[in-house]
XYZ file of C-alpha atoms in Angstrom:
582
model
C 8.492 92.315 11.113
C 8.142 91.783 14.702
C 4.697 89.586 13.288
C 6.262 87.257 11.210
C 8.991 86.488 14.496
C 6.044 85.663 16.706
C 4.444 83.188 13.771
C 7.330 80.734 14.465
C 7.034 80.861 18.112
C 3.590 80.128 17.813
C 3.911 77.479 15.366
C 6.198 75.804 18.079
C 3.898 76.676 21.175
C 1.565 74.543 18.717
C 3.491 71.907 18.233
C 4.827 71.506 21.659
C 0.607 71.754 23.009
C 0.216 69.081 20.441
C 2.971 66.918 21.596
C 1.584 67.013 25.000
C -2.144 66.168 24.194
C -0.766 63.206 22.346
C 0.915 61.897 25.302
C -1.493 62.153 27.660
C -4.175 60.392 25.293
C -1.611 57.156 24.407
C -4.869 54.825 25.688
C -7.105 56.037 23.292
C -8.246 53.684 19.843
C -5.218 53.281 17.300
C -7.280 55.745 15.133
C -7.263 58.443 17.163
C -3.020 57.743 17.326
C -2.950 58.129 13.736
C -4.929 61.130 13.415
C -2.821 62.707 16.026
C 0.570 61.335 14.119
C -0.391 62.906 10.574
C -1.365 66.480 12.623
C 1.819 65.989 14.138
C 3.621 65.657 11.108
C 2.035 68.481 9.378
C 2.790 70.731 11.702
C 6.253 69.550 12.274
C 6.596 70.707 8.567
C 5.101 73.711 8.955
C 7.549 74.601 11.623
C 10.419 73.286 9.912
C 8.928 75.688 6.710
C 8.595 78.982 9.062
C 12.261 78.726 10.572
C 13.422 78.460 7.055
C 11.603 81.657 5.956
C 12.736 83.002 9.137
C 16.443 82.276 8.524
C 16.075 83.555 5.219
C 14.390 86.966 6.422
C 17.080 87.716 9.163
C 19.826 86.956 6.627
C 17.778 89.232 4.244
C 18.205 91.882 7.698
C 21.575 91.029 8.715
C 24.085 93.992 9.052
C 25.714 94.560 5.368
C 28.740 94.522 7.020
C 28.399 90.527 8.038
C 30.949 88.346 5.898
C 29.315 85.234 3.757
C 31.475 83.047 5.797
C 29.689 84.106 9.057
C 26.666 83.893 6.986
C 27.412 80.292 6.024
C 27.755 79.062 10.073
C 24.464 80.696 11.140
C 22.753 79.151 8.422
C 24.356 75.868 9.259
C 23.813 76.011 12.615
C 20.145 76.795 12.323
C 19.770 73.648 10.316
C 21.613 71.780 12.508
C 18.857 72.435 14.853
C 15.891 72.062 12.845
C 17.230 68.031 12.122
C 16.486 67.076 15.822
C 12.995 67.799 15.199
C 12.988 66.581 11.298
C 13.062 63.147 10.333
C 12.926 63.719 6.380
C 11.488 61.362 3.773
C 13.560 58.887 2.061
C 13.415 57.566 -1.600
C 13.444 54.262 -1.265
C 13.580 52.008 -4.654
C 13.944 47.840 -4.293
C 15.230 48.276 -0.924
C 17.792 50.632 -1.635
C 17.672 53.804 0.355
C 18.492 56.865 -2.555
C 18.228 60.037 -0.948
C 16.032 61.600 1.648
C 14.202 64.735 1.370
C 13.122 67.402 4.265
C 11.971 70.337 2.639
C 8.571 70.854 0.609
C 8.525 72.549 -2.653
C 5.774 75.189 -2.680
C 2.304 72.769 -1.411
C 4.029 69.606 -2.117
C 5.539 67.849 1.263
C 8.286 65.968 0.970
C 6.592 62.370 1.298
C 4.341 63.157 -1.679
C 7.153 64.124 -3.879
C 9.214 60.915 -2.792
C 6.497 59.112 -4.631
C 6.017 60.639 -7.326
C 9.799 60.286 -8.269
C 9.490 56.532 -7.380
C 7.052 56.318 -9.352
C 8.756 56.995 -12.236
C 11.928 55.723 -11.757
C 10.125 52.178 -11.830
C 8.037 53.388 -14.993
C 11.607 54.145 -16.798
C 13.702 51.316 -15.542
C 10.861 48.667 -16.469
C 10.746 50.398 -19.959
C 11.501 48.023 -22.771
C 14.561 50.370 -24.426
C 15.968 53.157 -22.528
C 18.748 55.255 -23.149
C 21.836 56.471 -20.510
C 22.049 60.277 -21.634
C 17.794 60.532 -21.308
C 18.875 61.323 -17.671
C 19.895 65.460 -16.871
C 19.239 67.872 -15.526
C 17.383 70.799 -16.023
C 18.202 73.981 -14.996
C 15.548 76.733 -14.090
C 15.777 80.396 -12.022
C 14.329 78.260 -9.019
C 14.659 74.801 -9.557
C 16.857 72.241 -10.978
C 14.634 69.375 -12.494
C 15.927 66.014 -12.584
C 14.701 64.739 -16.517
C 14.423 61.662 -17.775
C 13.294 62.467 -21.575
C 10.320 64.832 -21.035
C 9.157 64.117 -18.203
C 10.289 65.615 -14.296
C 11.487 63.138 -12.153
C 12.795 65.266 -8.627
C 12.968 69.019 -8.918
C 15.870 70.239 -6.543
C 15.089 73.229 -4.296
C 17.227 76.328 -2.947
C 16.109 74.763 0.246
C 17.087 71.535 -0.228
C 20.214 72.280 -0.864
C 20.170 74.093 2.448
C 19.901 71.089 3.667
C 22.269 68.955 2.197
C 25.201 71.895 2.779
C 25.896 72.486 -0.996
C 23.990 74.332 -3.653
C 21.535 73.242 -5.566
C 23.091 72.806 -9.087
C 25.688 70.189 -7.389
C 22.851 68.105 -5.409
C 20.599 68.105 -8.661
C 23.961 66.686 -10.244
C 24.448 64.253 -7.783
C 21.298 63.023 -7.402
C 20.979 62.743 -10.759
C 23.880 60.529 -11.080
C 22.324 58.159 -8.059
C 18.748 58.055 -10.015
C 20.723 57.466 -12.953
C 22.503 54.027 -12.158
C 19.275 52.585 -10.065
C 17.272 53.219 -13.915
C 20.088 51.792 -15.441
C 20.127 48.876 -12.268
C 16.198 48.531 -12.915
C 16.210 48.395 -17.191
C 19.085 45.601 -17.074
C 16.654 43.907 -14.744
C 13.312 44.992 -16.863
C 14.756 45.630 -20.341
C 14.121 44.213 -23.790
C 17.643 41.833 -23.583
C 15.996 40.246 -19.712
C 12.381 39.490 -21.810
C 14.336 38.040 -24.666
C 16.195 36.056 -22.286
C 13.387 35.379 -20.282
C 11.614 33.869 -23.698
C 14.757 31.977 -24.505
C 14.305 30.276 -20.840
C 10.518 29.543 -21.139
C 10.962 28.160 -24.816
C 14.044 25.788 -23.058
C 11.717 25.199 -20.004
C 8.440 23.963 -22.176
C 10.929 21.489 -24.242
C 12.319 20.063 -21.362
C 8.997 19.260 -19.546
C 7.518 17.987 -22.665
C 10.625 15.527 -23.186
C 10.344 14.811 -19.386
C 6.887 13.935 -20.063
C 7.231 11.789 -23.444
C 10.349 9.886 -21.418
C 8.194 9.093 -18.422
C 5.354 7.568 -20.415
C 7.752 5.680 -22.310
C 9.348 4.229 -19.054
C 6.179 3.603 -18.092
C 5.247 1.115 -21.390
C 8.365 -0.219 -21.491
C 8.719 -1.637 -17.642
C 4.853 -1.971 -17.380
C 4.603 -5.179 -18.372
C 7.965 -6.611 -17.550
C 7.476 -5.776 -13.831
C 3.907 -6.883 -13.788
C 5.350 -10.531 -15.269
C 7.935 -10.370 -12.327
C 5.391 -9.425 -9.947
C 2.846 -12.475 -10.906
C 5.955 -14.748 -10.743
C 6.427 -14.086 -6.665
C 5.020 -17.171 -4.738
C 4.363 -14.711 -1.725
C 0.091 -14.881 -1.008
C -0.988 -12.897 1.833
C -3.294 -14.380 3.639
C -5.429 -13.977 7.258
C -6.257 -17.309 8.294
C -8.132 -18.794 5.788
C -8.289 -15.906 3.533
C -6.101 -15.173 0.375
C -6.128 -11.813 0.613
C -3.318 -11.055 -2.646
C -3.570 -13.827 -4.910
C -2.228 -13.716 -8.770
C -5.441 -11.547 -9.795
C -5.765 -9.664 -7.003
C -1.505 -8.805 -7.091
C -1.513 -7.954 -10.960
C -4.614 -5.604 -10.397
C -2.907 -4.206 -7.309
C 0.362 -3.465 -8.842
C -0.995 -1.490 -12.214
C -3.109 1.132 -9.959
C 0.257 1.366 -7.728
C 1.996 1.731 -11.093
C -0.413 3.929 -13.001
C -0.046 5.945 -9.468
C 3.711 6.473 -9.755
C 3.801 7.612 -12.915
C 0.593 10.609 -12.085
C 2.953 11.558 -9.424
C 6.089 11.614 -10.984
C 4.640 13.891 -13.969
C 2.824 15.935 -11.167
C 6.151 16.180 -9.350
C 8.158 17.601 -12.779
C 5.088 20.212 -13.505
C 5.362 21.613 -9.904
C 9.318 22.194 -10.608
C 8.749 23.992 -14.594
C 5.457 25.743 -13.951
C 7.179 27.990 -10.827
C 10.047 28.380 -13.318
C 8.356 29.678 -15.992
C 7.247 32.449 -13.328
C 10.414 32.936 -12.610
C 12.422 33.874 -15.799
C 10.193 37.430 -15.837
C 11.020 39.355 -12.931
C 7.046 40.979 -12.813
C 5.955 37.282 -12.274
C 8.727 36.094 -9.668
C 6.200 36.788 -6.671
C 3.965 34.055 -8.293
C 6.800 32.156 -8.179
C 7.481 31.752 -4.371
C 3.349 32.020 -4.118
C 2.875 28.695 -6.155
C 5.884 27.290 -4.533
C 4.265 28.267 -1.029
C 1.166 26.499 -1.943
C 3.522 23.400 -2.193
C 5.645 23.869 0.645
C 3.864 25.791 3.313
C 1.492 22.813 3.652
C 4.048 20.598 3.670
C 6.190 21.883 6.345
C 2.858 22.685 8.350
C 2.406 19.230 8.147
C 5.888 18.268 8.923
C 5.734 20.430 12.271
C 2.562 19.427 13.270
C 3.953 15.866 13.199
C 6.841 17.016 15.055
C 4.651 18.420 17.672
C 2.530 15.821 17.770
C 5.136 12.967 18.695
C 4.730 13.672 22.454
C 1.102 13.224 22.619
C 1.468 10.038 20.463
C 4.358 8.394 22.410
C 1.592 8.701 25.185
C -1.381 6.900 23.192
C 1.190 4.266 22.161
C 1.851 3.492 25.685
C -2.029 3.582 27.146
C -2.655 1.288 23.590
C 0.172 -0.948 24.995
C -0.691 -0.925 28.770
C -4.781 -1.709 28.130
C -4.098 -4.290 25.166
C -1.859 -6.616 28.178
C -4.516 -6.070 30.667
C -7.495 -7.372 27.901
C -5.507 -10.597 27.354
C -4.829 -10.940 30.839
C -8.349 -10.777 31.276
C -9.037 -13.193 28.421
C -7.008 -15.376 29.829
C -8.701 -15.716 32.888
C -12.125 -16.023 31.319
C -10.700 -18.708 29.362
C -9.507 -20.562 32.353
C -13.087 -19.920 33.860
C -14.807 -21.542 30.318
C -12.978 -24.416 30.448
C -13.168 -25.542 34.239
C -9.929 -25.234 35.045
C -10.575 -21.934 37.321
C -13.952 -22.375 39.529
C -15.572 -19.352 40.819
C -18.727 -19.513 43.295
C -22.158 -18.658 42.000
C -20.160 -18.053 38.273
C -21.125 -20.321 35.540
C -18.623 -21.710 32.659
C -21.218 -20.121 30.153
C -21.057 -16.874 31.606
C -17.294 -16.405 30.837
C -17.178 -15.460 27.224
C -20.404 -12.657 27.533
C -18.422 -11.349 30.859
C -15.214 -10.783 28.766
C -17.032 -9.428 26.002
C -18.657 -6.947 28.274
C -15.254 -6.442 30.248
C -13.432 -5.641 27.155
C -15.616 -3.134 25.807
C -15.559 -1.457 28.971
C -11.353 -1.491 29.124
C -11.660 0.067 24.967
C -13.942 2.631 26.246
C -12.109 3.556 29.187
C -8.799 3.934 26.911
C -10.724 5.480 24.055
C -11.579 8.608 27.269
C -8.147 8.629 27.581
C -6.661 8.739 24.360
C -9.641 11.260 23.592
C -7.888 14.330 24.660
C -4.740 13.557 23.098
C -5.953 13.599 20.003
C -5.019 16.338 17.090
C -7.549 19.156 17.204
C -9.856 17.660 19.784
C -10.704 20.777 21.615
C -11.469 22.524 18.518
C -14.841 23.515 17.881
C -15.510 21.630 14.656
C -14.108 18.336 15.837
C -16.190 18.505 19.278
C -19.333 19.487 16.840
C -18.840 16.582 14.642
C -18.400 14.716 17.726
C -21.959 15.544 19.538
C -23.801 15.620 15.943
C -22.105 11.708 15.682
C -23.577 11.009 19.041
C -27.195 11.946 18.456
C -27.127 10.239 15.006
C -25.806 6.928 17.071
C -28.482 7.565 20.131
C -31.353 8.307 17.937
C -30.727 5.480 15.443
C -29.903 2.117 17.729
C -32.531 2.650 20.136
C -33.888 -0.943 19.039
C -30.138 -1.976 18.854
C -29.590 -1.396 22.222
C -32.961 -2.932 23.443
C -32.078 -5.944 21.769
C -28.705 -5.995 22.952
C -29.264 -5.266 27.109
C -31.901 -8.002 26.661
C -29.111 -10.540 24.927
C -27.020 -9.816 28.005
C -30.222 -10.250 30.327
C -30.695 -13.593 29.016
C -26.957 -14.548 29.103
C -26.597 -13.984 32.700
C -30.629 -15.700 33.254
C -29.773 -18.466 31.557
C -33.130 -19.557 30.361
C -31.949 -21.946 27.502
C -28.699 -22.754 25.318
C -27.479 -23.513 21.789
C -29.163 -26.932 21.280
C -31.912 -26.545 23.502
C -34.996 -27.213 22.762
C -37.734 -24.797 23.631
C -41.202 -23.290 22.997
C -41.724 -19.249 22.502
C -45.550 -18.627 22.026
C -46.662 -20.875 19.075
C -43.063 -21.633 17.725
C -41.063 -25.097 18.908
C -37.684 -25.832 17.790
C -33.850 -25.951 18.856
C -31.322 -22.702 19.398
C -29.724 -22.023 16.124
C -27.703 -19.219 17.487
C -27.598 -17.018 20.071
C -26.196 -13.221 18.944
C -26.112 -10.025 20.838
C -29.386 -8.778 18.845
C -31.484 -11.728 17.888
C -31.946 -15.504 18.343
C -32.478 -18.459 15.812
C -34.424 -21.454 16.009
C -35.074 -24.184 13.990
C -38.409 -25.753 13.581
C -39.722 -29.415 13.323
C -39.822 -28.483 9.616
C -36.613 -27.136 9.314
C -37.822 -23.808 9.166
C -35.071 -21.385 11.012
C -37.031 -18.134 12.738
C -35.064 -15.031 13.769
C -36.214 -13.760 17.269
C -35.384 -10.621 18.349
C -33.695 -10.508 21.738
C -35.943 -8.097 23.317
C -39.395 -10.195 21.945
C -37.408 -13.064 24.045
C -37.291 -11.281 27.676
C -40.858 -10.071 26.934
C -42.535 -13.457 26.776
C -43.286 -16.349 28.453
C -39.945 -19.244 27.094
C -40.094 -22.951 27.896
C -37.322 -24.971 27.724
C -37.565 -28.298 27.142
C -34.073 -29.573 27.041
C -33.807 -27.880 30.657
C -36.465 -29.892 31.954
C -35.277 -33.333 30.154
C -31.631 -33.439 31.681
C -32.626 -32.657 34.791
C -36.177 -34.322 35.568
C -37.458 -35.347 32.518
C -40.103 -34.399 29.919
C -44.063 -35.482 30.353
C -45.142 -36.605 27.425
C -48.851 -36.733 27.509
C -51.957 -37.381 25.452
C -55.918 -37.422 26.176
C -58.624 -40.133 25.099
C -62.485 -39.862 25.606
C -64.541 -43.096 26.771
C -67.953 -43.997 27.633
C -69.433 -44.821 30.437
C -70.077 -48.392 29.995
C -66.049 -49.335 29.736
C -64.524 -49.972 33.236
C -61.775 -47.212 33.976
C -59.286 -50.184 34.931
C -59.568 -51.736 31.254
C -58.691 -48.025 29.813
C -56.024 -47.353 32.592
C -54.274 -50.558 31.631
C -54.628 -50.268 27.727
C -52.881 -46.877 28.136
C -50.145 -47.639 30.344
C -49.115 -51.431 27.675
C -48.908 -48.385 24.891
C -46.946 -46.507 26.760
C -44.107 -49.096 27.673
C -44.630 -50.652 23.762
C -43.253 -47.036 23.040
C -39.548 -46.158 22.683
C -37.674 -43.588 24.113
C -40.519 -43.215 26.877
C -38.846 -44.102 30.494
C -39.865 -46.869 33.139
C -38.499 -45.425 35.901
C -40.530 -43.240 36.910
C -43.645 -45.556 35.845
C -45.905 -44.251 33.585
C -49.516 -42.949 35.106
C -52.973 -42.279 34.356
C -55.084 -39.412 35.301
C -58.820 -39.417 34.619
C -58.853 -35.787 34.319
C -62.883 -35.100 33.444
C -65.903 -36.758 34.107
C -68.533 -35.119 30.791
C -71.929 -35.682 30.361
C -71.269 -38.418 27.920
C -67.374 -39.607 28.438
C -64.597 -40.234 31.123
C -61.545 -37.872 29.732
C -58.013 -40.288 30.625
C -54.521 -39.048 29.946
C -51.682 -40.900 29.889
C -47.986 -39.845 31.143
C -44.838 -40.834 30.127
C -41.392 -39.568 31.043
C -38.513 -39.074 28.624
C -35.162 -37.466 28.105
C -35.523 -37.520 24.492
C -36.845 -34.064 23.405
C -34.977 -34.210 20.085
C -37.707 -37.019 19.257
C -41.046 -35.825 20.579
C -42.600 -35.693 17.712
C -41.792 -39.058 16.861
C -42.162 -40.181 20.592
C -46.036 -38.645 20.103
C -46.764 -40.160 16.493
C -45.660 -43.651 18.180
C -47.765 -43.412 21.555
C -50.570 -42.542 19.214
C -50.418 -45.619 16.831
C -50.027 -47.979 20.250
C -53.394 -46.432 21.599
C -55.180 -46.914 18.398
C -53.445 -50.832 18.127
C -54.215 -51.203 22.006
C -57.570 -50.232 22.366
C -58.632 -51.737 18.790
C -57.455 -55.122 20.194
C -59.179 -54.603 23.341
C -62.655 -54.241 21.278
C -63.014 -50.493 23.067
C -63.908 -48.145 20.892
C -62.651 -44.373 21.115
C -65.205 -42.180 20.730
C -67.046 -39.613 22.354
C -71.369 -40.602 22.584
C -73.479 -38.350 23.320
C -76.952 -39.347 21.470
C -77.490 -42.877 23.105
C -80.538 -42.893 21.211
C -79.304 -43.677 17.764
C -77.149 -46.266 19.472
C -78.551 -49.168 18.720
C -79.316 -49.200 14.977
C -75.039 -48.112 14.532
C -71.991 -50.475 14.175
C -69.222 -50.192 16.666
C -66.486 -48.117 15.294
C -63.249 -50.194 15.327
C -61.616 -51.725 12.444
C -62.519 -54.780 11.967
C -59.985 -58.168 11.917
C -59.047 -59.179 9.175
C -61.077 -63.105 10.038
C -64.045 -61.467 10.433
């Protein structure tokens, strides 16, 4: 006797040791909190099992001479005290709270047979046909089983009607009664009359859409070609300067995809309302209901916020758009002012205005692109700064050339070695500027041929410019004969220079000149030169100075030719044409 007192004590020693280990240990790993919780539990229930056996085994003790209605308050009041320590498990079914059980039946705890009665109570009610009166009670020497049909659904303890202050027959009944109604609750919910229903619905449902559907497609054949009539009839082009953008075509083809879009959405729009109610006729599919509908909505109301949240940030890229977009035509302005000659700045050429605002305004989008680069959704996430840098390396590793050509286009603006018009001389290629871009340069040939330079070929040879020279001290033109000996220099000097002035576009002032510029073995080399502004016609300029030498010296009787075998001389006719007297 005295060992089955000291069990409870001990069973409380070893709950109360327990209690304290778990408080002093409230840092440790959530696992470790868990373990500790179920020991707790368990032992809880043991404890709670040991004071009933004890309660039982002093009443069992008690003086004969003890009324029942004594008996009654101990046993009461011993509960009473056990609940402060004894939370109980509750049967909870759909969110309804049933009845809550504290005691175990034999090995079973409490929490164990909570499920296993809610278990079947949602087998029964979600049973096609069910009957009221399948639900009684059974009653045994020990328990009082809770039926429904043959099979158990809460057996009823001595002890749990300890509990509960009544006896066991009268908690079996009423809890009986309570499981009764929530099967009853669950099979007008579940039953054969809801899936009949619930067919009804879907048969109503499919019938509808498919009406929906045939009327849509009929709007849409009916109106199709009415509104497209109406819509070639509007007068309205669109246009960006010289560009039609929407003419008739271009409208009619525009308006059927717009069209032929409306009507995708619309039947998109009716499918999204039936399909979620076809879930939701059956109550075991109304969670895919509000899942399909949160595939529609969540999204949308993500978005929604995100816009919300957003507004602040963009308020502030509005204003930096606004604020650098006035200070680029402010600075346009000025350039213009500076192009024109209206505005004079020291050491600044005219032609320099438009590159210098080009170059200004790319700086001023930069600058506002830093800024408005922060501010911009997700750009401190990972994936957008990745995308980012993998964007960069593409650029930097692709436009090497690109950028060669284009620092050496903005070299050359600010040299200034020729112009559009000019007419200049890059290695073996003559002709006038085409075009000047940011990556190449285009001339155009004495034949008419037009060759594209690259920029950076430009700055890395040798460029003569003509035109340059022409406008500002005018163009040499020069050629070389070879004479013998036995003419006098002053006879060639003077044949050169009346060819010279019998040709056009070649200047007087300064006077033409002629160099003897070698002294051979067998001829004097003279050159003759000629100044003109003309370089548009040097190759005319060069065919005519040519033709006067030949007529000029031909006249004179001086023959232009090189010797250098005087030996063979004499036996040879002079080579000039001969008159036509002779």
């Amino acid at each position: 006797m005295m060992t089955n007192f000291y069990k409870p004590l001990l069973a409380v020693f070893c709950l109360l040791y327990c209690l304290c280990v778990d408080a002093q240990t409230e840092i440790k790993c959530d696992s470790v909190v868990s373990e500790s919780d179920s020991l707790v539990q368990v032992l809880r229930s043991q404890v709670q099992e040991l004071q009933l056996q004890r309660i039982m085994m002093q009443e069992q003790l008690a003086e004969s001479g003890r009324s029942d209605s004594l008996r009654t308050a101990e046993r009461k009041a011993r509960i009473d005290s056990l609940r402060q320590i004894t939370s109980g498990a509750p049967l909870i079914v759909d969110g309804d709270t049933l009845l809550v059980l504290y005691a175990r039946k034999g090995g079973v705890y409490p929490e164990t047979r909570v499920e296993q009665a809610h278990t079947v109570i949602l087998s029964e009610g979600k049973r096609m046909t069910m009957f009221a009166d399948s639900i009684y009670v059974y009653e045994s020497d020990f328990f009082s089983d809770i039926m429904a049909g043959d099979e158990v659904i809460l057996s009823i303890t001595d002890i749990d009607a300890l509990w509960q202050n009544t006896t066991r027959q009268e908690l079996a009944a009423q809890y009986a009664e309570i499981i009764k109604a929530k099967i009853v609750e669950f099979h007008e919910e579940y039953g054969l009359r809801q899936k009949l229903y619930g067919l009804m619905w879907v048969v109503i449902i499919i019938v509808v859409q498919t009406l929906l559907i045939r009327a849509t497609l009929w709007i849409y054949r009916k109106w199709r070609y009415r509104l497209l009539r109406l819509v070639m009839r509007w007068n309205i082009p669109l246009r960006i300067r010289d560009y039609e953008v929407l003419n008739v075509r271009r409208r009619g083809l525009t308006f059927s995809f717009f069209y032929r879009l409306l009507r995708f959405f619309i039947i998109i729009w009716q499918l999204l309302i039936s399909v979620p109610l076809l879930f939701y006729v059956f109550p075991e599919t109304k969670t895919i209901t509000f899942t399909l509908l949160g595939y529609i909505w969540n999204p949308f109301v993500d978005i929604v916020m995100s816009v919300i949240g957003y507004l602040p940030n963009l308020f502030k890229i509005i204003v930096i758009i606004i604020c650098f977009r006035y200070i680029v035509k402010a600075v346009h302005y000025l350039m213009n002012e500076v192009a024109t000659g209206k505005l004079k700045i020291n050491g600044f050429y005219a032609d320099w205005a438009q590159p210098t605002y080009l170059i200004l305004r790319l700086l001023l989008y930069s600058f506002m692109f830093v800024m408005i680069w922060p501010l911009l959704p997700s750009s401190n996430s990972e994936i957008f700064q990745g995308v980012s840098v993998f964007i960069g390396v593409i650029v930097s590793l692709g436009s090497t050339s690109i950028v060669g050509n284009v620092m050496a286009g903005l070299v050359m603006t600010y040299m200034r070695p020729f112009h559009v018009g000019d007419f200049i001389r890059f290695g073996e290629v003559e002709g006038f500027v085409l075009e000047k871009t940011a990556l190449v340069t285009r001339i155009r040939t004495r034949k008419n041929e037009v060759i594209t330079i690259p920029n950076s070929n430009l700055m890395s040879a040798q460029t003569s410019n003509y035109s340059f020279a022409a406008d500002n001290f005018g163009i040499i033109v020069h050629t070389k004969v070879t004479i013998g000996y036995d003419m006098k220099h002053e006879l060639i000097e003077n044949l050169l220079l009346s060819s010279a002035k019998a040709t056009k576009h070649l200047q007087q002032k300064p006077l033409p000149f002629v160099r003897v510029t070698a002294l051979d073995d067998f001829y004097v080399e003279y050159e003759i030169n000629a100044y003109t502004h003309s370089t548009d016609k040097l190759s005319d300029i060069y065919s005519e100075l040519h033709q006067n030498i030949l007529d000029h010296f031909h006249e004179a009787g001086v023959e232009i030719m090189s010797p250098h075998i005087f030996a063979h001389r004499n036996n040879l006719e002079l080579q000039i044409p001969k008159s036509e007297n002779t």
